[in-house]
Short mmCIF file of C-alpha atoms in Angstrom, two decimals:
data_model
loop_
_atom_site.label_atom_id
_atom_site.label_comp_id
_atom_site.label_asym_id
_atom_site.label_seq_id
_atom_site.Cartn_x
_atom_site.Cartn_y
_atom_site.Cartn_z
CA MET A 27 98.97 72.29 119.95
CA ASN A 28 101.45 73.35 117.09
CA PRO A 29 104.20 75.05 119.22
CA THR A 30 105.76 76.53 115.98
CA LYS A 31 102.26 78.03 115.38
CA PHE A 32 100.78 80.94 116.83
CA GLN A 33 97.73 79.91 119.13
CA MET A 34 95.89 81.11 122.04
CA PRO A 35 94.15 78.16 122.90
CA MET A 36 93.17 79.38 126.61
CA PHE A 37 90.04 81.51 125.09
CA ARG A 38 87.14 80.60 124.45
CA ASP A 39 85.63 80.28 120.91
CA PHE A 40 83.99 83.47 120.50
CA VAL A 41 86.71 85.60 121.56
CA PRO A 42 88.04 86.79 118.08
CA GLU A 43 91.60 85.75 117.22
CA ALA A 44 92.63 89.23 116.25
CA VAL A 45 91.84 90.45 119.52
CA ARG A 46 93.37 87.99 121.86
CA PRO A 47 96.95 88.80 121.58
CA TRP A 48 96.09 92.49 122.43
CA ILE A 49 94.26 91.34 125.40
CA TYR A 50 97.12 90.19 126.82
CA LEU A 51 99.40 92.76 125.91
CA PHE A 52 96.52 94.98 127.68
CA PHE A 53 96.93 92.41 131.04
CA ALA A 54 100.71 92.88 130.93
CA PHE A 55 100.47 96.65 130.84
CA CYS A 56 97.84 96.46 133.91
CA PHE A 57 100.43 94.22 135.84
CA GLN A 58 103.45 96.96 135.11
CA LEU A 59 101.29 99.65 136.52
CA THR A 60 100.76 98.24 139.97
CA GLY A 61 102.84 99.45 142.83
CA SER A 62 102.18 100.05 146.50
CA VAL A 63 104.08 103.04 146.48
CA TYR A 64 104.26 105.95 143.64
CA PHE A 65 107.27 108.46 143.11
CA SER A 66 104.66 110.95 141.86
CA GLN A 67 102.53 110.98 144.95
CA SER A 68 104.96 110.19 148.00
CA ALA A 69 104.65 113.62 149.35
CA GLN A 70 101.09 113.31 150.22
CA MET A 71 101.70 109.62 151.27
CA MET A 72 104.61 111.36 153.90
CA GLY A 73 102.25 113.91 155.02
CA GLU A 74 99.09 111.88 155.74
CA TRP A 75 101.09 109.40 157.62
CA SER A 76 104.16 111.13 158.75
CA LEU A 77 106.77 109.47 157.13
CA MET A 78 110.09 109.99 156.33
CA ARG A 79 111.36 110.14 152.76
CA GLU A 80 113.82 107.32 153.11
CA ASP A 81 110.68 105.31 154.66
CA VAL A 82 109.07 105.47 151.43
CA GLN A 83 111.90 104.99 149.27
CA MET A 84 112.93 102.01 151.13
CA ILE A 85 109.10 100.69 150.75
CA ALA A 86 109.20 101.17 146.97
CA MET A 87 112.83 99.09 146.91
CA PHE A 88 111.28 95.96 148.53
CA GLY A 89 108.42 96.46 145.93
CA VAL A 90 111.66 96.65 143.14
CA VAL A 91 113.43 93.70 144.97
CA GLY A 92 109.96 91.17 144.68
CA VAL A 93 109.76 92.10 140.92
CA ASN A 94 113.66 90.88 140.62
CA MET A 95 113.31 87.66 142.50
CA PRO A 96 110.52 85.76 140.66
CA PHE A 97 112.70 84.84 137.64
CA PRO A 98 114.38 81.48 138.29
CA PHE A 99 110.47 80.30 139.10
CA LEU A 100 108.82 81.61 136.37
CA PHE A 101 109.02 78.37 133.96
CA ARG A 102 108.43 76.03 136.92
CA PHE A 103 104.94 78.28 137.97
CA LYS A 104 103.99 77.94 134.33
CA LEU A 105 104.69 74.32 133.81
CA ARG A 106 102.64 73.81 136.74
CA PHE A 107 99.52 75.68 136.86
CA THR A 108 96.98 76.08 134.39
CA ASN A 109 96.99 79.70 132.68
CA GLN A 110 94.16 80.93 134.48
CA GLN A 111 95.28 79.73 137.42
CA LEU A 112 98.14 82.33 137.13
CA LEU A 113 96.77 85.16 136.22
CA ILE A 114 94.01 84.92 138.31
CA ASN A 115 95.47 84.22 141.29
CA ALA A 116 98.97 87.34 140.57
CA ALA A 117 96.14 89.65 139.96
CA CYS A 118 94.13 88.66 143.22
CA VAL A 119 97.49 89.28 145.45
CA VAL A 120 97.99 92.77 143.67
CA LEU A 121 94.43 93.32 144.31
CA VAL A 122 94.99 92.62 148.08
CA CYS A 123 98.31 93.91 148.38
CA ASN A 124 97.04 97.59 146.54
CA LEU A 125 93.90 97.42 149.28
CA LEU A 126 95.89 96.94 152.32
CA SER A 127 98.41 99.21 151.29
CA LEU A 128 95.85 102.32 151.66
CA TRP A 129 95.34 101.27 155.74
CA VAL A 130 98.40 99.84 156.68
CA THR A 131 101.02 102.35 158.13
CA TRP A 132 103.78 100.51 160.26
CA VAL A 133 106.49 100.32 158.02
CA PRO A 134 108.00 97.13 157.84
CA ALA A 135 104.62 95.64 157.08
CA LEU A 136 104.29 97.91 154.03
CA CYS A 137 108.02 96.60 153.09
CA VAL A 138 106.29 93.20 153.14
CA ILE A 139 103.40 93.82 151.25
CA SER A 140 105.37 95.99 148.60
CA TYR A 141 107.71 92.76 148.21
CA VAL A 142 104.54 90.26 147.77
CA ALA A 143 102.83 92.63 145.28
CA GLY A 144 106.16 92.88 142.96
CA PHE A 145 106.88 89.30 143.29
CA PHE A 146 103.26 88.63 141.92
CA LYS A 147 103.59 91.49 139.70
CA LEU A 148 106.08 89.93 137.63
CA CYS A 149 104.26 86.45 137.72
CA GLY A 150 101.38 88.16 135.94
CA THR A 151 103.39 89.78 133.26
CA PHE A 152 105.51 86.96 132.72
CA GLU A 153 101.96 85.05 131.93
CA CYS A 154 101.18 87.51 129.39
CA PHE A 155 104.04 87.97 127.63
CA SER A 156 105.11 84.18 127.47
CA ASN A 157 101.36 83.64 125.57
CA VAL A 158 101.95 86.06 122.71
CA ARG A 159 105.94 85.45 122.15
CA LEU A 160 105.18 83.78 118.73
CA TRP A 161 102.91 86.57 118.05
CA LEU A 162 105.31 88.93 118.40
CA SER A 163 108.28 87.20 116.88
CA PRO A 164 107.26 84.15 114.79
CA LYS A 165 110.72 83.04 114.13
CA GLN A 166 111.41 83.36 117.58
CA ASP A 167 113.95 85.51 117.70
CA PHE A 168 115.26 86.99 121.09
CA GLY A 169 116.23 90.46 119.01
CA ILE A 170 112.79 91.08 118.19
CA PHE A 171 110.88 89.35 121.31
CA LEU A 172 113.03 91.43 123.99
CA PRO A 173 113.15 94.80 122.86
CA SER A 174 109.28 94.52 121.94
CA ILE A 175 107.72 93.59 125.41
CA TYR A 176 110.57 96.25 127.10
CA ILE A 177 108.28 99.23 125.30
CA ILE A 178 105.52 97.81 127.65
CA ILE A 179 107.59 97.60 130.69
CA LEU A 180 109.61 100.47 130.33
CA ALA A 181 106.91 103.01 129.12
CA ALA A 182 104.44 102.01 131.74
CA MET A 183 107.08 103.43 134.41
CA PRO A 184 106.54 106.55 133.64
CA ALA A 185 102.78 105.92 132.59
CA SER A 186 101.90 104.84 136.06
CA ASN A 187 103.64 108.08 137.97
CA TRP A 188 101.78 110.35 135.19
CA LEU A 189 98.33 108.36 135.63
CA ALA A 190 98.45 108.90 139.86
CA LEU A 191 99.64 112.31 139.58
CA ARG A 192 96.33 112.76 137.14
CA LEU A 193 94.21 110.73 139.21
CA LEU A 194 95.19 112.57 142.56
CA THR A 195 94.65 116.29 140.71
CA LEU A 196 91.11 114.93 139.56
CA CYS A 197 89.96 112.95 142.73
CA GLY A 198 92.48 114.96 145.48
CA SER A 199 93.46 112.16 147.32
CA TRP A 200 96.55 109.46 146.76
CA HIS A 201 94.51 106.64 147.05
CA ALA A 202 92.51 107.44 143.66
CA MET A 203 95.42 105.18 141.90
CA HIS A 204 95.21 102.15 144.29
CA TRP A 205 91.62 102.17 143.63
CA PHE A 206 91.92 102.07 139.76
CA VAL A 207 94.73 99.33 139.77
CA ALA A 208 92.31 97.23 141.98
CA ALA A 209 89.62 97.81 139.42
CA LEU A 210 92.33 96.55 136.57
CA MET A 211 93.12 93.34 139.01
CA LEU A 212 89.11 93.01 138.94
CA LEU A 213 88.50 93.26 135.36
CA ILE A 214 91.57 90.62 134.54
CA ILE A 215 89.95 88.42 136.89
CA LEU A 216 86.34 89.19 135.08
CA VAL A 217 87.88 88.45 131.99
CA GLN A 218 89.65 85.22 132.93
CA PHE A 219 86.34 83.94 134.57
CA THR A 220 83.88 84.74 131.21
CA CYS A 221 86.41 84.74 128.21
CA CYS A 222 88.97 81.97 129.50
CA ARG A 223 89.07 78.33 130.24
CA PRO A 224 91.82 76.60 132.36
CA TRP A 225 94.76 75.50 129.92
CA ARG A 226 98.44 74.14 130.24
CA MET A 227 101.30 73.94 128.08
CA MET A 228 102.36 70.50 129.63
CA PRO A 229 99.76 67.51 129.24
CA ARG A 230 100.82 66.37 133.05
CA PRO A 231 101.73 68.91 135.30
CA LEU A 232 105.33 69.07 136.81
CA PRO A 233 105.14 69.24 140.57
CA LEU A 234 106.96 72.41 142.18
CA LEU A 235 109.83 70.21 143.86
CA SER A 236 113.49 71.54 143.89
CA LEU A 237 112.30 75.27 144.07
CA ASP A 238 115.06 76.63 146.65
CA TRP A 239 112.95 79.03 148.27
CA LEU A 240 115.37 80.04 151.41
CA GLY A 241 117.60 80.69 148.57
CA CYS A 242 115.63 83.43 147.40
CA LEU A 243 115.21 85.06 150.38
CA LEU A 244 118.58 85.17 151.60
CA TRP A 245 119.39 86.40 148.14
CA SER A 246 117.01 89.31 148.87
CA ALA A 247 117.85 89.97 152.23
CA VAL A 248 121.65 90.68 150.84
CA MET A 249 119.95 93.10 148.20
CA LEU A 250 117.73 94.67 151.04
CA GLU A 251 120.80 95.26 153.13
CA ILE A 252 122.58 97.00 150.98
CA ILE A 253 119.55 98.94 149.81
CA TRP A 254 118.82 99.89 153.21
CA LEU A 255 122.95 100.96 153.86
CA PHE A 256 122.36 103.51 151.30
CA THR A 257 118.99 104.47 151.30
CA TYR A 258 119.42 105.25 155.27
CA GLY A 259 123.17 105.97 154.81
CA GLU A 260 122.99 110.05 155.06
CA TYR A 261 119.75 110.07 157.80
CA TYR A 262 122.00 107.98 160.06
CA ASN A 263 125.20 109.99 159.51
CA TRP A 264 126.52 106.95 157.84
CA THR A 265 129.01 104.98 160.34
CA ASP A 266 128.31 107.04 163.01
CA ALA A 267 124.95 105.22 164.05
CA PRO A 268 125.23 101.78 165.60
CA LEU A 269 122.17 100.42 163.63
CA TRP A 270 123.93 101.20 160.64
CA ARG A 271 127.12 99.71 161.35
CA GLY A 272 125.15 96.64 162.72
CA VAL A 273 123.51 95.95 159.20
CA LEU A 274 126.80 96.63 157.65
CA ALA A 275 128.31 93.76 159.93
CA ALA A 276 125.22 91.40 159.21
CA LEU A 277 125.74 91.75 155.16
CA PRO A 278 128.96 89.46 154.67
CA LEU A 279 127.49 87.29 157.18
CA THR A 280 124.24 86.97 155.19
CA LEU A 281 126.43 86.77 151.57
CA LEU A 282 128.42 83.87 152.75
CA ILE A 283 125.44 82.03 153.76
CA CYS A 284 124.09 82.70 150.72
CA ILE A 285 126.94 81.29 148.39
CA GLY A 286 127.37 78.29 150.88
CA ARG A 287 124.08 77.54 150.23
CA MET A 288 124.35 77.87 146.57
CA ARG A 289 127.45 75.72 146.43
CA HIS A 290 126.07 72.89 148.53
CA VAL A 291 122.25 72.77 147.67
CA ARG A 292 121.18 70.32 144.51
CA HIS A 293 119.10 72.79 142.67
CA PRO A 294 120.30 75.97 144.01
CA TYR A 295 118.35 79.39 143.51
CA ILE A 296 121.09 80.63 141.47
CA ASP A 297 123.25 78.03 139.77
CA PRO A 298 127.00 78.16 140.22
CA LYS A 299 127.67 77.83 136.39
CA VAL A 300 126.04 81.35 136.36
CA TRP A 301 128.81 83.27 137.79
CA PRO A 302 132.12 81.70 135.73
CA HIS A 303 131.16 83.68 132.52
CA ALA A 304 134.36 85.90 131.99
CA ARG A 305 131.91 88.44 130.20
CA LEU A 306 129.27 88.39 133.03
CA VAL A 307 131.44 90.99 135.63
CA PRO A 308 131.74 93.72 132.45
CA ILE A 309 128.12 93.19 131.97
CA LEU A 310 127.06 94.12 135.58
CA LEU A 311 129.26 96.85 135.31
CA LEU A 312 127.72 98.54 132.59
CA PHE A 313 124.46 97.90 134.18
CA PHE A 314 125.99 99.82 137.10
CA VAL A 315 127.31 102.86 134.63
CA ALA A 316 123.81 103.19 133.36
CA GLU A 317 122.27 103.07 136.58
CA VAL A 318 124.52 105.92 137.86
CA MET A 319 123.62 107.99 134.21
CA ASN A 320 120.01 107.38 134.73
CA ALA A 321 119.81 108.32 138.59
CA THR A 322 120.41 112.00 137.71
CA PRO A 323 116.79 112.95 137.13
CA HIS A 324 115.77 111.55 140.74
CA ALA A 325 118.60 113.59 142.67
CA LEU A 326 119.65 116.25 140.90
CA GLN A 327 116.79 117.25 138.35
CA ASN A 328 114.61 116.83 140.94
CA THR A 329 116.36 119.16 143.24
CA LEU A 330 116.38 121.83 140.85
CA THR A 331 113.14 121.91 139.72
CA GLY A 332 111.97 121.70 143.20
CA GLY A 333 114.36 123.50 145.44
CA VAL A 334 115.33 125.97 143.13
CA LEU A 335 112.32 126.87 140.85
CA HIS A 336 109.78 125.63 142.83
CA TRP A 337 107.58 123.67 140.09
CA GLY A 338 104.35 121.95 141.17
CA PHE A 339 103.00 118.75 139.73
CA THR A 340 101.34 120.60 137.12
CA THR A 341 104.59 121.49 135.78
CA THR A 342 106.45 118.31 136.36
CA GLN A 343 104.06 115.97 135.35
CA GLN A 344 104.72 116.93 131.58
CA PHE A 345 107.93 115.37 131.94
CA TYR A 346 106.35 111.83 132.01
CA VAL A 347 105.00 111.95 128.39
CA ALA A 348 108.83 113.14 127.18
CA GLU A 349 109.95 109.67 129.14
CA LEU A 350 107.27 107.63 127.66
CA LEU A 351 107.80 108.60 124.19
CA GLY A 352 111.66 108.20 124.60
CA TYR A 353 111.29 104.25 126.53
CA ALA A 354 109.30 103.17 123.29
CA ALA A 355 111.81 104.87 120.68
CA GLY A 356 115.00 103.65 122.31
CA ALA A 357 113.04 99.91 122.41
CA ALA A 358 111.86 100.32 118.91
CA PHE A 359 115.06 101.52 117.75
CA THR A 360 116.74 98.26 119.26
CA VAL A 361 114.04 96.49 117.55
CA LEU A 362 114.36 97.79 113.92
CA TRP A 363 118.14 98.87 113.76
CA GLY A 364 119.71 96.23 116.70
CA ALA A 365 122.02 93.35 116.34
CA GLY A 366 120.34 90.27 115.16
CA CYS A 367 117.34 91.82 113.66
CA PRO A 368 115.72 90.69 110.37
CA ASN A 369 114.75 93.43 107.57
CA TRP A 370 111.33 94.60 108.12
CA GLY A 371 110.06 95.58 104.50
CA PRO A 372 111.22 99.25 103.34
CA LEU A 373 113.21 99.49 106.52
CA PRO A 374 117.10 99.26 106.15
CA ARG A 375 118.94 96.98 108.69
CA MET A 376 122.01 98.49 110.00
CA GLY A 377 122.79 95.61 111.98
CA PHE A 378 124.92 97.50 114.65
CA LYS A 379 126.91 95.16 116.61
CA TYR A 380 126.57 95.22 120.51
CA THR A 381 129.15 97.90 121.35
CA ARG A 382 128.02 100.25 119.09
CA LEU A 383 124.71 99.66 120.15
CA LEU A 384 125.61 100.66 123.51
CA THR A 385 127.89 103.20 122.26
CA VAL A 386 124.58 104.88 120.72
CA GLY A 387 122.49 104.82 123.70
CA PHE A 388 125.16 106.04 126.47
CA ALA A 389 125.95 108.68 124.16
CA ALA A 390 122.18 109.89 124.61
CA LEU A 391 122.84 109.27 128.13
CA LEU A 392 125.64 111.51 128.06
CA LEU A 393 124.24 114.17 126.10
CA TYR A 394 121.70 114.60 128.70
CA GLN A 395 123.94 115.38 131.26
CA VAL A 396 125.71 117.92 128.78
CA MET A 397 122.55 119.43 128.46
CA MET A 398 121.11 119.74 131.73
CA TYR A 399 124.80 121.43 132.97
CA PHE A 400 123.93 124.13 130.46
CA ASN A 401 120.38 124.21 131.49
CA VAL A 402 121.18 124.72 135.00
CA SER A 403 119.80 128.25 135.61
CA ALA A 404 117.32 130.47 137.70
CA THR A 405 115.39 131.64 134.30
CA LEU A 406 114.81 127.89 133.06
CA ASN A 407 111.50 127.33 131.70
CA VAL A 408 109.93 123.48 130.95
CA GLU A 409 110.20 123.35 127.43
CA ARG A 410 113.71 123.41 127.52
CA LEU A 411 113.66 120.18 129.45
CA TYR A 412 111.72 118.15 126.71
CA VAL A 413 114.66 116.96 124.77
CA PRO A 414 116.94 116.29 127.29
CA THR A 415 113.91 114.00 129.12
CA PHE A 416 113.42 112.34 125.92
CA LEU A 417 117.18 111.38 125.02
CA ARG A 418 118.07 110.25 128.56
CA THR A 419 115.09 107.83 128.46
CA PHE A 420 115.65 107.25 124.72
CA GLY A 421 119.79 105.96 125.30
CA TYR A 422 118.40 104.08 128.54
CA ALA A 423 116.06 101.49 126.49
CA ILE A 424 118.76 100.92 124.01
CA PHE A 425 121.20 100.40 126.72
CA PHE A 426 118.73 98.54 128.74
CA ALA A 427 117.31 96.05 125.88
CA THR A 428 120.85 95.80 124.18
CA MET A 429 122.74 94.52 127.52
CA THR A 430 119.50 92.25 127.91
CA LEU A 431 120.12 90.83 124.35
CA TYR A 432 123.73 90.43 124.76
CA LEU A 433 123.06 88.67 128.06
CA LYS A 434 120.86 86.24 126.55
CA ASP A 435 123.39 85.59 123.34
CA LEU A 436 125.95 85.08 125.90
CA ILE A 437 124.25 82.81 128.47
CA GLU A 438 122.18 79.27 127.69
CA PHE A 439 118.68 79.16 127.97
CA PRO A 440 118.01 77.10 131.49
CA THR A 441 120.18 79.44 133.29
CA PHE A 442 119.31 82.63 131.57
CA PHE A 443 116.89 83.81 134.29
CA MET A 444 119.07 83.30 136.85
CA ALA A 445 121.56 85.51 134.91
CA LEU A 446 118.36 88.26 134.74
CA THR A 447 118.35 88.14 138.55
CA VAL A 448 121.61 88.22 139.05
CA SER A 449 122.23 91.66 136.38
CA GLY A 450 119.37 92.70 138.65
CA PHE A 451 121.06 92.84 141.91
CA ILE A 452 122.39 96.29 140.09
CA ARG A 453 119.49 96.65 137.76
CA ASN A 454 116.96 96.68 140.42
CA GLY A 455 117.22 98.15 143.67
CA VAL A 456 120.77 98.43 144.28
CA GLY A 457 122.24 100.35 141.52
CA GLU A 458 119.10 103.13 142.16
CA SER A 459 119.95 103.08 145.88
CA PHE A 460 123.89 103.29 146.12
CA CYS A 461 123.27 106.66 143.23
CA SER A 462 120.64 107.98 145.46
CA GLY A 463 122.96 108.08 148.55
CA LEU A 464 125.77 108.69 146.46
CA TYR A 465 124.34 111.51 145.07
CA SER A 466 122.85 113.08 148.29
CA TYR A 467 126.40 112.74 150.29
CA GLY A 468 128.24 114.69 146.60
CA MET A 469 125.48 117.56 147.38
CA ARG A 470 125.67 117.80 150.74
CA ARG A 471 129.38 118.04 150.19
CA GLN A 472 128.98 120.57 147.35
CA ILE A 473 126.40 122.80 149.92
CA ALA A 474 128.71 122.72 152.79
CA ASP A 475 131.91 123.69 150.77
CA ALA A 476 129.87 126.84 149.02
CA LEU A 477 128.35 128.00 152.53
CA ASN A 478 131.89 127.75 154.10
CA ARG A 479 133.71 129.38 150.96
CA GLY A 480 130.84 132.37 151.17
CA ILE A 481 130.27 132.21 147.54
CA HIS A 482 126.63 132.76 147.53
CA SER A 483 124.49 134.43 150.82
CA ASP A 484 121.05 132.70 149.20
CA TYR A 485 120.49 128.67 150.11
CA ALA A 486 118.94 129.06 146.34
CA GLN A 487 121.54 130.02 144.54
CA VAL A 488 124.15 127.75 146.71
CA LEU A 489 121.92 124.62 145.71
CA MET A 490 121.89 125.70 142.15
CA VAL A 491 125.74 125.66 142.06
CA ALA A 492 125.62 122.40 144.04
CA VAL A 493 123.46 120.63 141.30
CA LYS A 494 125.71 122.44 138.28
CA GLU A 495 128.85 120.94 139.75
CA MET A 496 127.18 116.97 139.86
CA TYR A 497 126.29 117.60 136.64
CA GLY A 498 129.63 118.39 135.48
CA ILE A 499 131.12 115.80 137.51
CA MET A 500 128.76 113.33 135.74
CA CYS A 501 129.43 114.69 132.13
CA LEU A 502 133.63 114.01 132.89
CA VAL A 503 132.59 110.56 134.17
CA GLY A 504 130.15 109.90 130.88
CA VAL A 505 132.97 111.18 128.64
CA PHE A 506 135.74 108.94 129.95
CA VAL A 507 133.43 105.62 130.04
CA LEU A 508 132.15 106.96 126.25
CA LEU A 509 135.73 106.76 125.00
CA VAL A 510 136.44 103.15 126.29
CA MET A 511 133.12 101.85 124.84
CA MET A 512 134.13 103.44 121.43
CA LEU A 513 137.82 101.55 121.86
CA TYR A 514 136.34 98.35 122.57
CA ASP A 515 134.64 96.23 119.95
CA VAL A 516 132.53 93.53 121.04
CA GLN A 517 131.51 91.19 118.35
CA PRO A 518 128.24 89.06 119.19
CA VAL A 519 129.15 85.83 120.25
CA ARG A 520 127.20 84.27 117.60
CA SER A 521 126.38 85.45 114.02
CA THR A 522 122.83 84.93 114.53
CA MET A 523 120.60 85.42 117.89
CA LYS A 524 119.86 81.89 119.48
CA ARG A 525 116.06 81.00 119.09
CA MET A 526 113.63 80.81 122.01
CA MET A 527 113.46 77.29 123.38
CA PRO A 528 110.03 75.65 123.41
CA LEU A 529 108.35 75.52 126.71
CA LYS A 530 107.49 71.26 126.01
CA LYS A 531 111.27 70.95 125.61
CA LEU A 532 112.09 72.97 128.67
CA GLY A 533 109.24 71.07 130.38
CA ARG A 534 111.09 67.75 129.39
CA ILE A 535 114.65 68.68 130.45
CA VAL A 536 113.23 69.97 133.93
CA ARG A 537 111.37 66.83 134.23
CA ARG A 538 114.38 65.04 133.47
CA SER A 539 116.20 66.65 136.29
CA LEU A 540 113.63 66.14 138.62
CA SER A 541 113.88 62.12 138.00
CA ALA A 542 117.57 62.19 138.60
CA GLU A 543 116.93 63.21 142.11
CA PRO A 544 119.09 60.69 144.68
CA PRO A 545 117.07 58.09 146.71
CA HIS A 546 116.31 60.10 150.37
CA PRO A 547 118.75 58.31 152.51
CA PHE A 548 115.82 57.00 155.11
CA ASN A 549 113.32 55.08 152.44
CA ALA A 550 113.09 51.64 153.50
CA GLY A 551 114.06 48.39 151.08
CA SER A 552 116.53 51.01 148.96
CA ALA A 553 118.47 49.36 146.32
CA HIS A 554 121.23 51.65 146.64
CA SER A 555 122.03 50.58 150.33
CA PRO A 556 125.50 49.11 151.19
CA GLN A 557 125.04 45.34 151.64
CA PRO A 558 126.71 44.08 154.78
CA GLN A 559 130.06 42.32 153.76
CA PRO A 560 130.80 37.98 154.77
CA ALA A 561 133.03 38.30 157.73
#
């Protein structure tokens, strides 16, 4: 196989070559649709199983953390198993987890099921994208490849919620979405058995040695403890509950164990070389700011539409179409006019620097906050929220894709996926749960202050005033951050974006690292054992 030419030898000969990459893109979209909990139908799940809102949110966050953790293992899986084994196993595990989530009602068990489903969801998605990388970017340019796959990844989030609502409306049960996802997984398994053959990149599979599974679980525990603290903070009234204080006390202990293991294990889950980068902390801060700005729809807009305007599912599902279009347009904008992208036919290349692209994305996020501040009223109609929703998702897609590109340009390829996991500590779960707890606390304080002052006697008016004040605070914060970004200009680390490393070269690097393992101290006959000295 020519590593510089796009080929898909895993397909059988009767499958047309023009259809093969589209099949794998469809598989990736199917994996992205999966989830043990869908926020659009969480109310039905809570009513049927008598769950709290915090329980449903925690189950969903376990799945988000599970999606973030496989990154350091993905290439090792690809160098060990065949393409058919990876996709069939991932589809089978996701299928079983979706079916189990229909009947299991114990919250801890549902959390574990959600974590496992998220873990294998990313494994299946990565296998699909890694096989079409040369089709998406023949020159192996990350400036084209990463934003292109984010069109599917980001667009699948509103698509799954919209599809869940449509199936709920048509079938009258929230189980319909899980059965639909199970049917998609069965389709993937059927296509793999009928249209594909076992095929692997390396002629000799690399064994799964030196994978720090315990480190993966420990870092997952750190993330989940932080998420639990902010998810159940309002329910337990923060530090008033002994259970909340106990989890807070266990968090630094778990973090110290993770750091100690990272420093003393030969092949840690996260290499210590990832942390010393001078620009890693600013990247994490920018991810955090983007999550804070992007979390307002779930905490504030839903409060306005549900608690004040009393809109139902038929009305709110229209926003998912605007979100899908915004995510796709933002990722496409990053591809066509981003840093490191070549000319595409008659389209001009503006060649934005990283900061300019981030400024465009953050300005769109800020414009959403400003428009929502002026839209908060009791006579708001649904058409006035289409443009703000589109701008928010458009800006978030630009911000998300550009920050990932900058992270790739900053860190070497062998440790890039570890850096993705580190950035996922903020991006996948922790940032969202922190913002949810922060906004809930802020709304409670604003409502209590308005009621104490007796400004309005109607609770709906008090709620609307609190939402408007929170949007105003976010507008002020966003203006300050935007001014800082406009004053700070970041050049690309290199004049051209680094190319993707061929998998065979990566396999040789991993093989050399494994062959350099020190001998076991109990191996008999070792040449490295000390010889007795003469008296």
